[in-house]
Short mmCIF file of C-alpha atoms in Angstrom, two decimals:
data_model
loop_
_atom_site.label_atom_id
_atom_site.label_comp_id
_atom_site.label_asym_id
_atom_site.label_seq_id
_atom_site.Cartn_x
_atom_site.Cartn_y
_atom_site.Cartn_z
CA MET K 4 65.43 -92.82 -136.11
CA SER K 5 68.65 -91.92 -137.86
CA ALA K 6 72.06 -91.76 -136.14
CA SER K 7 72.23 -88.04 -136.45
CA ALA K 8 68.84 -87.57 -134.81
CA ALA K 9 69.84 -89.84 -131.92
CA GLN K 10 73.03 -87.95 -131.39
CA ARG K 11 71.16 -84.70 -131.41
CA THR K 12 68.75 -86.06 -128.83
CA ARG K 13 71.56 -87.26 -126.54
CA ARG K 14 73.27 -83.94 -126.96
CA GLN K 15 70.15 -82.09 -125.88
CA GLU K 16 69.73 -84.36 -122.85
CA THR K 17 73.33 -83.78 -121.91
CA VAL K 18 72.87 -80.02 -122.17
CA ALA K 19 69.71 -80.21 -120.09
CA LYS K 20 71.50 -82.23 -117.39
CA ARG K 21 74.34 -79.73 -117.33
CA HIS K 22 71.86 -76.82 -116.95
CA GLN K 23 70.15 -78.72 -114.19
CA ARG K 24 73.43 -79.28 -112.37
CA LEU K 25 74.27 -75.60 -112.79
CA ALA K 26 70.82 -74.58 -111.42
CA GLN K 27 71.24 -76.62 -108.21
CA PRO K 28 73.55 -74.84 -105.69
CA SER K 29 76.38 -76.56 -104.17
CA ARG K 30 76.68 -77.46 -100.47
CA GLU K 31 79.06 -74.60 -99.92
CA GLN K 32 76.68 -72.17 -101.59
CA LEU K 33 73.83 -73.44 -99.47
CA HIS K 34 75.91 -73.03 -96.33
CA ARG K 35 76.81 -69.47 -97.25
CA GLU K 36 73.18 -68.70 -98.10
CA ASN K 37 72.08 -70.18 -94.80
CA GLU K 38 74.57 -68.00 -92.90
CA ARG K 39 73.39 -64.91 -94.78
CA LEU K 40 69.80 -65.68 -93.93
CA LEU K 41 70.69 -66.23 -90.27
CA ARG K 42 72.48 -62.89 -90.18
CA GLU K 43 69.46 -61.16 -91.76
CA ASN K 44 67.16 -62.91 -89.28
CA GLN K 45 69.25 -61.79 -86.33
CA GLU K 46 69.37 -58.26 -87.66
CA LEU K 47 65.60 -58.25 -88.11
CA ARG K 48 65.14 -59.64 -84.59
CA ARG K 49 67.42 -56.92 -83.22
CA LYS K 50 65.47 -54.26 -85.07
CA VAL K 51 62.17 -55.73 -83.79
CA THR K 52 63.53 -55.73 -80.22
CA GLU K 53 64.67 -52.12 -80.56
CA SER K 54 61.30 -51.19 -82.07
CA GLU K 55 59.51 -52.90 -79.19
CA LYS K 56 61.69 -51.02 -76.67
CA GLN K 57 61.01 -47.75 -78.45
CA LEU K 58 57.31 -48.56 -78.56
CA ALA K 59 57.33 -49.37 -74.84
CA GLU K 60 59.15 -46.10 -74.13
CA ARG K 61 56.67 -44.19 -76.29
CA GLU K 62 53.76 -45.87 -74.52
CA LYS K 63 55.31 -44.99 -71.17
CA GLN K 64 55.81 -41.41 -72.30
CA ILE K 65 52.21 -41.28 -73.52
CA ALA K 66 50.99 -42.70 -70.18
CA ASP K 67 53.09 -40.15 -68.28
CA ALA K 68 51.78 -37.38 -70.51
CA GLU K 69 48.21 -38.53 -70.02
CA ARG K 70 48.75 -38.69 -66.26
CA GLN K 71 50.24 -35.19 -66.28
CA ILE K 72 47.35 -33.95 -68.40
CA ALA K 73 44.89 -35.50 -65.94
CA GLU K 74 46.72 -33.90 -63.01
CA HIS K 75 46.81 -30.56 -64.79
CA GLU K 76 43.13 -30.81 -65.62
CA LYS K 77 42.42 -31.57 -61.97
CA GLN K 78 44.55 -28.60 -60.92
CA ILE K 79 42.77 -26.40 -63.43
CA ALA K 80 39.41 -27.60 -62.12
CA ASP K 81 40.54 -26.92 -58.53
CA LEU K 82 41.80 -23.47 -59.48
CA GLU K 83 38.58 -22.72 -61.33
CA ARG K 84 36.61 -23.86 -58.30
CA GLN K 85 38.78 -21.71 -56.03
CA LEU K 86 38.37 -18.77 -58.38
CA ALA K 87 34.63 -19.30 -58.42
CA GLY K 88 34.72 -19.43 -54.63
CA ARG K 89 36.61 -16.15 -54.55
CA LYS K 90 33.90 -14.61 -56.68
CA LYS K 91 31.17 -15.82 -54.33
CA ASN K 92 29.58 -13.26 -52.05
CA SER K 93 26.28 -12.74 -50.29
CA THR K 94 24.49 -11.92 -53.57
CA ASN K 95 25.25 -15.15 -55.45
CA SER K 96 25.65 -17.73 -52.68
CA SER K 97 24.53 -18.54 -49.15
CA LYS K 98 27.48 -16.70 -47.63
CA PRO K 99 26.50 -14.04 -45.06
CA PRO K 100 27.01 -10.32 -45.84
CA SER K 101 29.66 -10.19 -43.09
CA SER K 102 31.91 -12.30 -45.32
CA ASP K 103 31.89 -9.72 -48.14
CA GLY K 104 35.35 -8.46 -47.24
CA LEU K 105 38.85 -8.89 -48.54
CA ALA K 106 38.45 -12.68 -48.64
CA GLY K 107 35.99 -12.54 -51.53
CA GLU K 108 35.01 -10.40 -54.46
CA GLN K 109 33.18 -7.30 -53.36
CA ARG K 110 29.52 -7.29 -54.22
CA ILE K 111 28.17 -4.38 -56.21
CA ARG K 112 26.53 -1.85 -53.92
CA GLY K 113 24.33 1.00 -54.91
CA ARG K 114 23.40 1.97 -58.44
CA LYS K 115 25.25 0.59 -61.42
CA HIS K 116 25.04 3.97 -63.12
CA LYS K 117 25.76 7.16 -61.27
CA SER K 118 22.76 9.41 -60.88
CA LYS K 119 22.89 12.90 -62.36
CA ARG K 120 21.08 14.33 -59.35
CA LYS K 121 23.02 16.26 -56.74
CA PRO K 122 23.38 14.60 -53.34
CA GLY K 123 21.04 15.66 -50.58
CA ALA K 124 17.43 16.80 -50.59
CA GLN K 125 15.91 17.43 -54.00
CA PRO K 126 13.85 20.49 -55.00
CA GLY K 127 10.35 20.25 -53.55
CA HIS K 128 11.38 18.03 -50.65
CA ARG K 129 9.36 18.98 -47.56
CA GLY K 130 12.18 18.11 -45.20
CA HIS K 131 12.24 16.41 -41.81
CA HIS K 132 12.89 18.22 -38.57
CA ARG K 133 13.19 17.17 -34.97
CA ARG K 134 9.84 17.44 -33.28
CA LEU K 135 9.42 19.68 -30.27
CA VAL K 136 8.78 17.95 -26.97
CA PRO K 137 5.44 18.96 -25.37
CA ALA K 138 5.77 21.83 -22.90
CA SER K 139 4.61 19.56 -20.06
CA GLU K 140 7.65 17.32 -20.59
CA VAL K 141 10.23 20.11 -20.75
CA SER K 142 12.63 20.09 -17.80
CA ALA K 143 13.32 23.82 -17.75
CA VAL K 144 12.13 26.93 -19.61
CA GLU K 145 14.26 30.00 -20.18
CA VAL K 146 12.78 33.11 -21.77
CA MET K 147 15.21 34.96 -24.04
CA LEU K 148 14.36 38.69 -24.37
CA PRO K 149 15.92 41.06 -26.95
CA GLU K 150 18.03 43.88 -25.53
CA GLN K 151 17.02 46.52 -28.10
CA CYS K 152 14.32 47.05 -30.72
CA GLY K 153 15.15 45.66 -34.13
CA HIS K 154 13.35 48.59 -35.84
CA CYS K 155 14.20 51.82 -34.02
CA GLY K 156 17.09 50.63 -31.88
CA GLY K 157 15.43 51.56 -28.58
CA SER K 158 16.28 49.64 -25.43
CA LEU K 159 13.79 47.04 -24.22
CA PRO K 160 13.02 45.88 -20.67
CA GLN K 161 14.69 42.66 -19.53
CA GLU K 162 12.04 41.39 -17.13
CA THR K 163 9.26 39.14 -18.41
CA ASP K 164 6.56 40.86 -16.31
CA GLU K 165 7.49 44.23 -17.79
CA VAL K 166 7.32 43.39 -21.50
CA THR K 167 4.37 43.31 -23.86
CA THR K 168 4.37 40.36 -26.24
CA GLU K 169 2.59 39.68 -29.52
CA GLY K 170 1.61 36.25 -30.82
CA LYS K 171 3.09 32.95 -29.72
CA PRO K 172 6.76 32.82 -28.79
CA ARG K 173 9.26 31.02 -30.97
CA ARG K 174 10.21 27.74 -29.36
CA HIS K 175 13.69 26.24 -29.57
CA GLN K 176 14.68 23.21 -27.54
CA VAL K 177 18.16 21.93 -26.68
CA THR K 178 18.42 18.37 -25.40
CA GLU K 179 21.24 17.65 -23.00
CA VAL K 180 22.28 14.81 -20.76
CA PRO K 181 22.52 15.78 -17.09
CA PRO K 182 25.70 14.96 -15.20
CA VAL K 183 25.72 11.20 -14.86
CA LYS K 184 26.35 9.99 -11.35
CA ALA K 185 25.58 6.71 -9.70
CA HIS K 186 22.76 6.71 -7.16
CA ILE K 187 24.02 4.84 -4.12
CA THR K 188 21.60 3.83 -1.37
CA GLU K 189 23.01 2.71 1.96
CA TYR K 190 20.85 0.39 4.01
CA GLN K 191 21.60 0.46 7.73
CA PHE K 192 20.48 -2.28 10.10
CA PRO K 193 20.75 -1.04 13.70
CA GLY K 194 20.53 -3.53 16.53
CA VAL K 195 17.25 -2.70 18.28
CA VAL K 196 17.25 -3.62 21.99
CA CYS K 197 14.16 -5.41 23.24
CA SER K 198 12.59 -3.85 26.34
CA ASN K 199 11.51 -7.29 27.62
CA CYS K 200 14.69 -9.39 27.30
CA GLY K 201 17.23 -6.65 26.79
CA LYS K 202 18.78 -8.30 23.71
CA ALA K 203 19.44 -6.58 20.37
CA THR K 204 17.83 -7.66 17.07
CA ARG K 205 18.68 -6.60 13.52
CA ALA K 206 16.26 -6.64 10.56
CA PRO K 207 16.99 -9.40 7.98
CA LEU K 208 18.53 -8.43 4.65
CA PRO K 209 15.77 -8.46 1.98
CA GLU K 210 16.46 -10.62 -1.04
CA GLU K 211 15.93 -7.76 -3.47
CA ILE K 212 18.86 -5.78 -2.01
CA ALA K 213 21.07 -8.74 -1.19
CA GLY K 214 23.50 -7.87 -3.97
CA GLN K 215 25.71 -4.83 -4.33
CA PHE K 216 24.10 -3.58 -7.55
CA GLY K 217 20.51 -2.57 -8.16
CA PRO K 218 18.17 -4.18 -10.71
CA GLN K 219 18.61 -1.47 -13.34
CA LEU K 220 22.42 -1.48 -13.16
CA THR K 221 22.45 -5.28 -13.33
CA ALA K 222 20.12 -5.20 -16.34
CA LEU K 223 22.23 -2.45 -17.94
CA ILE K 224 25.33 -4.66 -17.81
CA ALA K 225 23.45 -7.43 -19.64
CA TYR K 226 21.98 -4.90 -22.10
CA TRP K 227 25.39 -3.50 -23.01
CA THR K 228 26.75 -7.02 -23.43
CA VAL K 229 23.96 -8.48 -25.57
CA VAL K 230 22.22 -5.65 -27.40
CA CYS K 231 25.21 -3.31 -27.72
CA ARG K 232 27.66 -6.26 -28.07
CA LEU K 233 30.29 -4.72 -25.81
CA PRO K 234 33.08 -6.88 -24.37
CA ARG K 235 33.00 -7.23 -20.60
CA ARG K 236 36.19 -5.25 -20.11
CA LEU K 237 34.70 -2.40 -22.12
CA VAL K 238 31.57 -2.59 -19.95
CA GLU K 239 33.83 -2.39 -16.91
CA ALA K 240 35.56 0.68 -18.36
CA MET K 241 32.28 2.41 -19.27
CA LEU K 242 30.90 1.93 -15.77
CA ALA K 243 34.06 3.47 -14.32
CA ASP K 244 34.34 6.35 -16.80
CA VAL K 245 30.67 7.24 -17.31
CA LEU K 246 29.04 6.43 -13.98
CA GLY K 247 32.06 6.46 -11.72
CA ILE K 248 31.32 2.89 -10.58
CA GLU K 249 34.34 0.74 -9.86
CA ILE K 250 33.45 -2.85 -10.70
CA SER K 251 35.49 -5.98 -11.25
CA LEU K 252 35.34 -8.23 -14.29
CA GLY K 253 33.92 -11.03 -12.15
CA SER K 254 31.09 -8.77 -10.96
CA THR K 255 30.05 -8.01 -14.52
CA GLN K 256 29.96 -11.76 -15.19
CA LYS K 257 27.84 -12.38 -12.08
CA ALA K 258 25.42 -9.64 -13.13
CA TRP K 259 25.17 -11.19 -16.58
CA GLU K 260 24.44 -14.62 -15.10
CA GLU K 261 21.84 -13.18 -12.70
CA VAL K 262 19.93 -11.61 -15.59
CA SER K 263 20.06 -14.99 -17.32
CA GLU K 264 18.51 -16.68 -14.29
CA ALA K 265 15.89 -13.94 -14.07
CA VAL K 266 14.61 -14.52 -17.62
CA GLY K 267 14.77 -18.33 -17.40
CA GLN K 268 11.06 -18.72 -16.67
CA PRO K 269 9.68 -16.61 -19.58
CA VAL K 270 12.18 -18.16 -21.99
CA GLY K 271 11.00 -21.62 -20.89
CA GLN K 272 7.43 -20.57 -21.71
CA LEU K 273 8.51 -19.65 -25.22
CA GLU K 274 10.19 -23.04 -25.66
CA LYS K 275 6.97 -24.83 -24.69
CA GLN K 276 5.01 -22.66 -27.13
CA LEU K 277 7.19 -23.53 -30.15
CA PRO K 278 5.43 -26.81 -31.17
CA ARG K 279 2.04 -25.04 -31.08
CA GLU K 280 2.98 -22.33 -33.58
CA ALA K 281 1.44 -22.39 -37.06
CA VAL K 282 4.54 -21.06 -38.85
CA LEU K 283 8.20 -21.10 -37.82
CA ASN K 284 11.26 -19.73 -39.61
CA VAL K 285 14.46 -21.51 -38.61
CA ASP K 286 18.15 -21.01 -39.30
CA GLU K 287 21.48 -21.73 -37.62
CA THR K 288 25.03 -20.44 -37.50
CA GLY K 289 28.34 -21.56 -36.08
CA TRP K 290 29.30 -20.89 -32.45
CA ARG K 291 32.21 -21.69 -30.14
CA THR K 292 32.56 -22.81 -26.53
CA SER K 293 36.15 -22.89 -25.29
CA GLY K 294 37.24 -23.53 -28.86
CA ASP K 295 34.82 -26.44 -29.38
CA LYS K 296 32.35 -26.28 -32.25
CA ARG K 297 28.77 -25.38 -31.39
CA TRP K 298 25.71 -24.22 -33.33
CA LEU K 299 23.39 -21.35 -32.49
CA TRP K 300 19.84 -22.06 -33.66
CA VAL K 301 17.12 -19.44 -34.03
CA LEU K 302 13.42 -20.15 -34.45
CA VAL K 303 11.19 -17.19 -35.29
CA ALA K 304 7.45 -17.32 -34.61
CA LYS K 305 4.91 -14.62 -35.35
CA GLN K 306 5.29 -12.90 -31.97
CA PHE K 307 8.54 -14.16 -30.47
CA VAL K 308 12.06 -15.46 -31.19
CA PHE K 309 13.73 -18.44 -29.54
CA CYS K 310 17.50 -19.06 -29.58
CA VAL K 311 19.45 -22.06 -28.36
CA VAL K 312 23.12 -23.10 -28.46
CA ALA K 313 23.46 -26.80 -29.31
CA CYS K 314 26.34 -29.24 -29.75
CA THR K 315 25.06 -30.45 -33.10
CA ARG K 316 23.67 -29.18 -36.37
CA GLY K 317 21.55 -32.29 -36.78
CA SER K 318 17.82 -32.91 -36.57
CA ASP K 319 18.09 -33.90 -32.88
CA VAL K 320 17.80 -30.22 -32.00
CA LEU K 321 14.55 -29.85 -33.95
CA VAL K 322 13.15 -33.06 -32.45
CA SER K 323 13.88 -31.86 -28.90
CA LEU K 324 12.24 -28.47 -29.56
CA LEU K 325 9.36 -29.27 -31.94
CA GLY K 326 8.70 -32.98 -31.49
CA ALA K 327 9.09 -35.86 -33.93
CA VAL K 328 7.20 -33.91 -36.64
CA PHE K 329 6.37 -30.23 -36.60
CA ARG K 330 2.65 -29.89 -37.28
CA GLY K 331 2.93 -26.34 -38.58
CA ILE K 332 4.77 -24.95 -41.59
CA LEU K 333 8.56 -24.88 -41.33
CA CYS K 334 10.31 -22.16 -43.36
CA SER K 335 14.01 -22.69 -44.02
CA ASP K 336 16.73 -23.06 -46.62
CA ARG K 337 17.49 -26.37 -48.36
CA TRP K 338 19.84 -27.70 -45.67
CA ILE K 339 19.39 -31.48 -45.64
CA VAL K 340 18.56 -31.54 -41.92
CA TYR K 341 15.38 -29.52 -42.45
CA LEU K 342 14.33 -31.58 -45.45
CA THR K 343 14.86 -34.84 -43.57
CA TYR K 344 13.16 -33.70 -40.37
CA GLN K 345 10.09 -32.24 -42.10
CA SER K 346 9.87 -34.94 -44.79
CA GLU K 347 6.30 -35.72 -43.75
CA GLY K 348 5.32 -32.15 -42.87
CA ARG K 349 4.76 -28.90 -44.70
CA MET K 350 7.58 -26.54 -45.61
CA GLN K 351 8.39 -23.30 -47.38
CA LEU K 352 11.84 -23.23 -48.92
CA CYS K 353 13.64 -19.90 -49.14
CA TRP K 354 13.48 -18.22 -52.55
CA ALA K 355 16.29 -15.82 -51.62
CA HIS K 356 18.70 -18.75 -51.23
CA LEU K 357 17.40 -20.18 -54.48
CA LYS K 358 17.95 -16.93 -56.37
CA ARG K 359 21.47 -16.50 -54.97
CA ASN K 360 22.36 -20.06 -56.01
CA ILE K 361 21.12 -19.40 -59.55
CA LEU K 362 23.13 -16.17 -59.68
CA GLY K 363 26.17 -18.15 -58.57
CA ILE K 364 25.66 -20.60 -61.43
CA ALA K 365 25.16 -17.73 -63.90
CA ALA K 366 28.45 -16.15 -62.83
CA ASP K 367 30.36 -19.26 -64.00
CA ALA K 368 28.08 -20.33 -66.86
CA ARG K 369 29.95 -21.06 -70.09
CA SER K 370 27.71 -23.05 -72.38
CA PRO K 371 24.61 -21.50 -74.00
CA SER K 372 22.47 -24.11 -72.24
CA GLU K 373 23.68 -23.03 -68.79
CA GLN K 374 23.22 -19.35 -69.58
CA GLN K 375 19.73 -19.94 -70.95
CA PHE K 376 18.74 -21.95 -67.87
CA CYS K 377 19.88 -19.17 -65.54
CA ARG K 378 18.16 -16.45 -67.59
CA ASP K 379 14.87 -18.33 -67.70
CA ALA K 380 14.97 -19.21 -63.99
CA LEU K 381 15.81 -15.64 -62.91
CA ALA K 382 13.05 -14.27 -65.16
CA ILE K 383 10.51 -16.57 -63.50
CA VAL K 384 11.72 -15.53 -60.03
CA ALA K 385 11.46 -11.83 -60.95
CA ARG K 386 7.92 -12.21 -62.28
CA LEU K 387 6.84 -14.23 -59.26
CA PHE K 388 8.12 -11.62 -56.82
CA ARG K 389 6.47 -8.81 -58.77
CA LEU K 390 3.18 -10.60 -58.10
CA TRP K 391 4.12 -11.00 -54.43
CA TYR K 392 4.91 -7.29 -54.09
CA ARG K 393 1.56 -6.43 -55.64
CA PHE K 394 -0.16 -8.75 -53.17
CA ARG K 395 1.57 -7.05 -50.25
CA GLY K 396 0.74 -3.60 -51.61
CA ASP K 397 4.40 -2.83 -52.26
CA LEU K 398 4.10 -1.73 -55.89
CA ARG K 399 7.78 -1.82 -56.88
CA ASP K 400 6.90 -2.56 -60.48
CA ARG K 401 5.54 0.76 -61.76
CA ARG K 402 5.06 -0.36 -65.34
CA GLY K 403 1.41 0.02 -66.28
CA ASN K 404 0.47 1.23 -62.77
CA PRO K 405 -0.44 -2.27 -61.48
CA GLN K 406 -3.20 -2.71 -58.96
CA PRO K 407 -2.86 -4.69 -55.70
CA LEU K 408 -3.83 -8.37 -55.78
CA ASP K 409 -5.80 -10.48 -53.35
CA ARG K 410 -4.68 -14.02 -52.47
CA GLU K 411 -6.90 -15.72 -55.04
CA GLN K 412 -5.59 -13.48 -57.84
CA LEU K 413 -2.03 -14.06 -56.62
CA TYR K 414 -2.45 -17.82 -56.88
CA LEU K 415 -4.17 -17.77 -60.28
CA LYS K 416 -1.58 -15.46 -61.83
CA SER K 417 1.24 -17.61 -60.45
CA ILE K 418 0.02 -20.85 -62.09
CA PRO K 419 1.66 -20.14 -65.50
CA LEU K 420 4.92 -19.32 -63.73
CA GLN K 421 4.75 -22.57 -61.75
CA LYS K 422 4.26 -24.53 -64.96
CA LYS K 423 7.19 -22.79 -66.64
CA LEU K 424 9.46 -23.46 -63.69
CA LEU K 425 8.50 -27.14 -63.58
CA ALA K 426 9.07 -27.52 -67.33
CA LEU K 427 12.42 -25.73 -67.07
CA ALA K 428 13.57 -28.01 -64.26
CA GLU K 429 12.40 -31.15 -66.06
CA ALA K 430 14.22 -30.14 -69.25
CA HIS K 431 17.57 -29.81 -67.44
CA LEU K 432 17.48 -32.89 -65.21
CA ASP K 433 20.16 -34.50 -67.40
CA ASP K 434 22.13 -31.34 -68.17
CA ALA K 435 25.84 -31.79 -68.81
CA ASP K 436 26.77 -29.16 -66.21
CA ARG K 437 26.72 -30.51 -62.67
CA GLN K 438 25.54 -27.28 -61.02
CA VAL K 439 22.67 -26.84 -63.47
CA ARG K 440 21.74 -30.50 -63.09
CA ASN K 441 21.72 -30.26 -59.29
CA MET K 442 19.68 -27.06 -59.31
CA ALA K 443 17.15 -28.53 -61.75
CA THR K 444 16.87 -31.65 -59.58
CA ALA K 445 16.28 -29.53 -56.48
CA LEU K 446 13.57 -27.50 -58.23
CA PHE K 447 11.90 -30.63 -59.56
CA THR K 448 12.11 -32.60 -56.30
CA HIS K 449 11.00 -29.83 -53.93
CA PHE K 450 8.62 -28.11 -56.32
CA GLU K 451 5.59 -28.28 -53.99
CA ARG K 452 7.57 -26.77 -51.10
CA LEU K 453 8.41 -23.64 -53.06
CA PHE K 454 4.87 -22.26 -53.36
CA THR K 455 3.38 -22.76 -49.89
CA PHE K 456 3.46 -18.98 -49.34
CA LEU K 457 0.90 -18.51 -52.12
CA GLU K 458 -1.81 -20.33 -50.18
CA GLU K 459 -1.02 -19.93 -46.47
CA GLU K 460 -1.40 -16.75 -44.47
CA GLY K 461 1.67 -15.69 -42.48
CA VAL K 462 4.16 -17.56 -44.68
CA GLU K 463 6.89 -15.53 -46.37
CA PRO K 464 8.65 -16.69 -49.57
CA THR K 465 12.06 -16.08 -48.00
CA ASN K 466 13.78 -16.96 -44.74
CA ASN K 467 15.18 -13.44 -44.32
CA ILE K 468 13.56 -12.85 -40.94
CA ALA K 469 15.50 -15.75 -39.38
CA GLU K 470 18.73 -14.49 -40.97
CA ARG K 471 18.11 -10.99 -39.61
CA MET K 472 17.56 -12.40 -36.12
CA LEU K 473 20.89 -14.21 -36.37
CA ARG K 474 22.74 -11.04 -37.32
CA MET K 475 23.04 -9.79 -33.72
CA ALA K 476 24.40 -13.17 -32.66
CA VAL K 477 26.93 -13.23 -35.52
CA GLN K 478 28.22 -9.76 -34.62
CA TRP K 479 28.43 -10.76 -30.96
CA ARG K 480 30.32 -13.94 -31.88
CA LYS K 481 32.91 -11.97 -33.86
CA ILE K 482 33.57 -9.81 -30.79
CA SER K 483 33.31 -12.32 -27.93
CA PHE K 484 34.47 -15.47 -29.78
CA GLY K 485 31.67 -17.50 -28.15
CA ASN K 486 31.38 -18.88 -24.61
CA ARG K 487 33.53 -20.70 -22.09
CA SER K 488 31.02 -22.95 -20.33
CA ARG K 489 27.59 -24.53 -20.56
CA ASN K 490 26.20 -21.82 -18.27
CA GLY K 491 27.54 -19.25 -20.72
CA GLU K 492 25.78 -21.02 -23.59
CA LEU K 493 22.53 -21.00 -21.63
CA ALA K 494 22.88 -17.32 -20.77
CA THR K 495 23.65 -16.49 -24.39
CA SER K 496 20.56 -18.34 -25.59
CA ARG K 497 18.27 -16.71 -23.03
CA LEU K 498 19.49 -13.15 -23.43
CA LEU K 499 19.45 -13.32 -27.23
CA THR K 500 15.92 -14.71 -27.02
CA VAL K 501 14.77 -11.84 -24.81
CA ALA K 502 16.53 -9.14 -26.84
CA GLN K 503 15.20 -10.32 -30.20
CA THR K 504 11.70 -11.01 -28.86
CA CYS K 505 11.45 -7.52 -27.36
CA LYS K 506 12.69 -6.09 -30.65
CA LEU K 507 10.05 -8.06 -32.56
CA GLN K 508 7.31 -6.97 -30.14
CA GLN K 509 8.61 -3.36 -30.06
CA ARG K 510 9.19 -3.54 -26.32
CA HIS K 511 11.92 -1.69 -24.44
CA VAL K 512 14.63 -4.27 -23.81
CA LEU K 513 16.31 -2.54 -20.85
CA SER K 514 12.99 -1.92 -19.09
CA TYR K 515 12.00 -5.57 -19.46
CA LEU K 516 15.36 -6.81 -18.18
CA THR K 517 15.12 -4.45 -15.20
CA ASP K 518 11.61 -5.69 -14.34
CA ALA K 519 12.78 -9.28 -14.72
CA VAL K 520 15.68 -8.80 -12.30
CA ARG K 521 13.47 -6.96 -9.80
CA CYS K 522 10.82 -9.71 -9.88
CA HIS K 523 13.46 -12.42 -9.67
CA ARG K 524 14.95 -10.89 -6.52
CA ARG K 525 11.53 -10.62 -4.96
CA GLN K 526 10.80 -14.23 -5.98
CA ALA K 527 7.76 -12.96 -7.89
CA PRO K 528 6.59 -14.13 -11.34
CA VAL K 529 8.62 -12.53 -14.13
CA PRO K 530 6.57 -10.79 -16.88
CA SER K 531 5.81 -13.16 -19.73
CA LEU K 532 7.15 -12.71 -23.24
CA LEU K 533 4.12 -14.37 -24.80
CA PRO K 534 1.68 -11.90 -26.36
#
């Protein structure tokens, strides 16, 4: 290698070493770089900490917002439920008609569309008039003679034996109430002196006149209280104003309790007859005794009604009255007590309650599935009851002039409807709406208990008869506010039983109560209420 080449090589190495030294930072540069990096790191850490705080605050705000949304959704659901409750009435729920007042939405009464006919009797109407009482039952007869002739104006005689008549007289009767006055009988018991010993003896006071009021007046007080649902003070005022009888409030209560004792025996016979009945309709309503909660139960047989005030709404009442299992057919609503008690027996569930519940669901239905379920269910109910009306001879469906059905035809024509209802219930067992799901489950679970009336004689598809029998008790409760003692509960049960049984048997309630009091005072058997 030449000298020039070696020098060039050393020069290049020297340049390379200088570049290398320039490329490597000095200690001071490294220190400054390290400080810069530390400052950047701290700044980044600060920003991360601030971001984490902001994120935590955002998450807290989101959680608060979600909680508020959940609370608002709950409030909205509660308000919707309250609004739905306000819209409930006796046509779309199990609420009684007496509750259709200012507290709830008024149910639609009458026709939806106003009729174009004028009010009153229509052309061609035969009319109804008060029938004349037979002449043998008329209290008095007055003959009205004209004073002058309606043709020539001549005067006419005014004595019946002096006139000449033609044809039958025109009869016009006026019914009036005679002056009402109490009939007071005074019983005197003189001391009769014996001719042998010279001592005086008085006749004993008979049991039937031991009280100060006769049997009919005593029965009338109970009749006004129970059947007419008059408060005792109003009964006291009516006796004073109408009959002129001054009576204390305590005396009206004693009369009421005496009538209760008088009918105790026949009411006990009805209670013993209950387990032997083939069909019973049962229902219950709330009652009060000195402010404590009670329940008034009503059981309706074919020929009589039995009422009882109990401390519970549970099945213990049914067990005490009907035994462990009722061997007949129990007709009721879907209250869990009835379903549990008669789990091994036969039942007929009320279609009227079922229809009202479906109407209640339809009133709040939003999704097409809910609306379709309600439409299909109501259509099946309508078709089923058209068949039932034809079976009873009540041809409400005039389309095609349908003919009455016998029981076999009723059952055969109802089979397609039963299948449709079962398929409808099965299809909505898992419906998203809770009300539809519960209704479908009820239809599917109690399917067999809905159609007992198709096969058994004397079974109605609804429990309306029991509800009608409770109506008198409900009206009485709203006026009297219940009872004050156990004896009052017993009297209420007995007198309601007698009043409703006489009404069902088309017997005169006041006459029966009078006979019962008279027999009770004579210690004679009271007439039975069993047919």
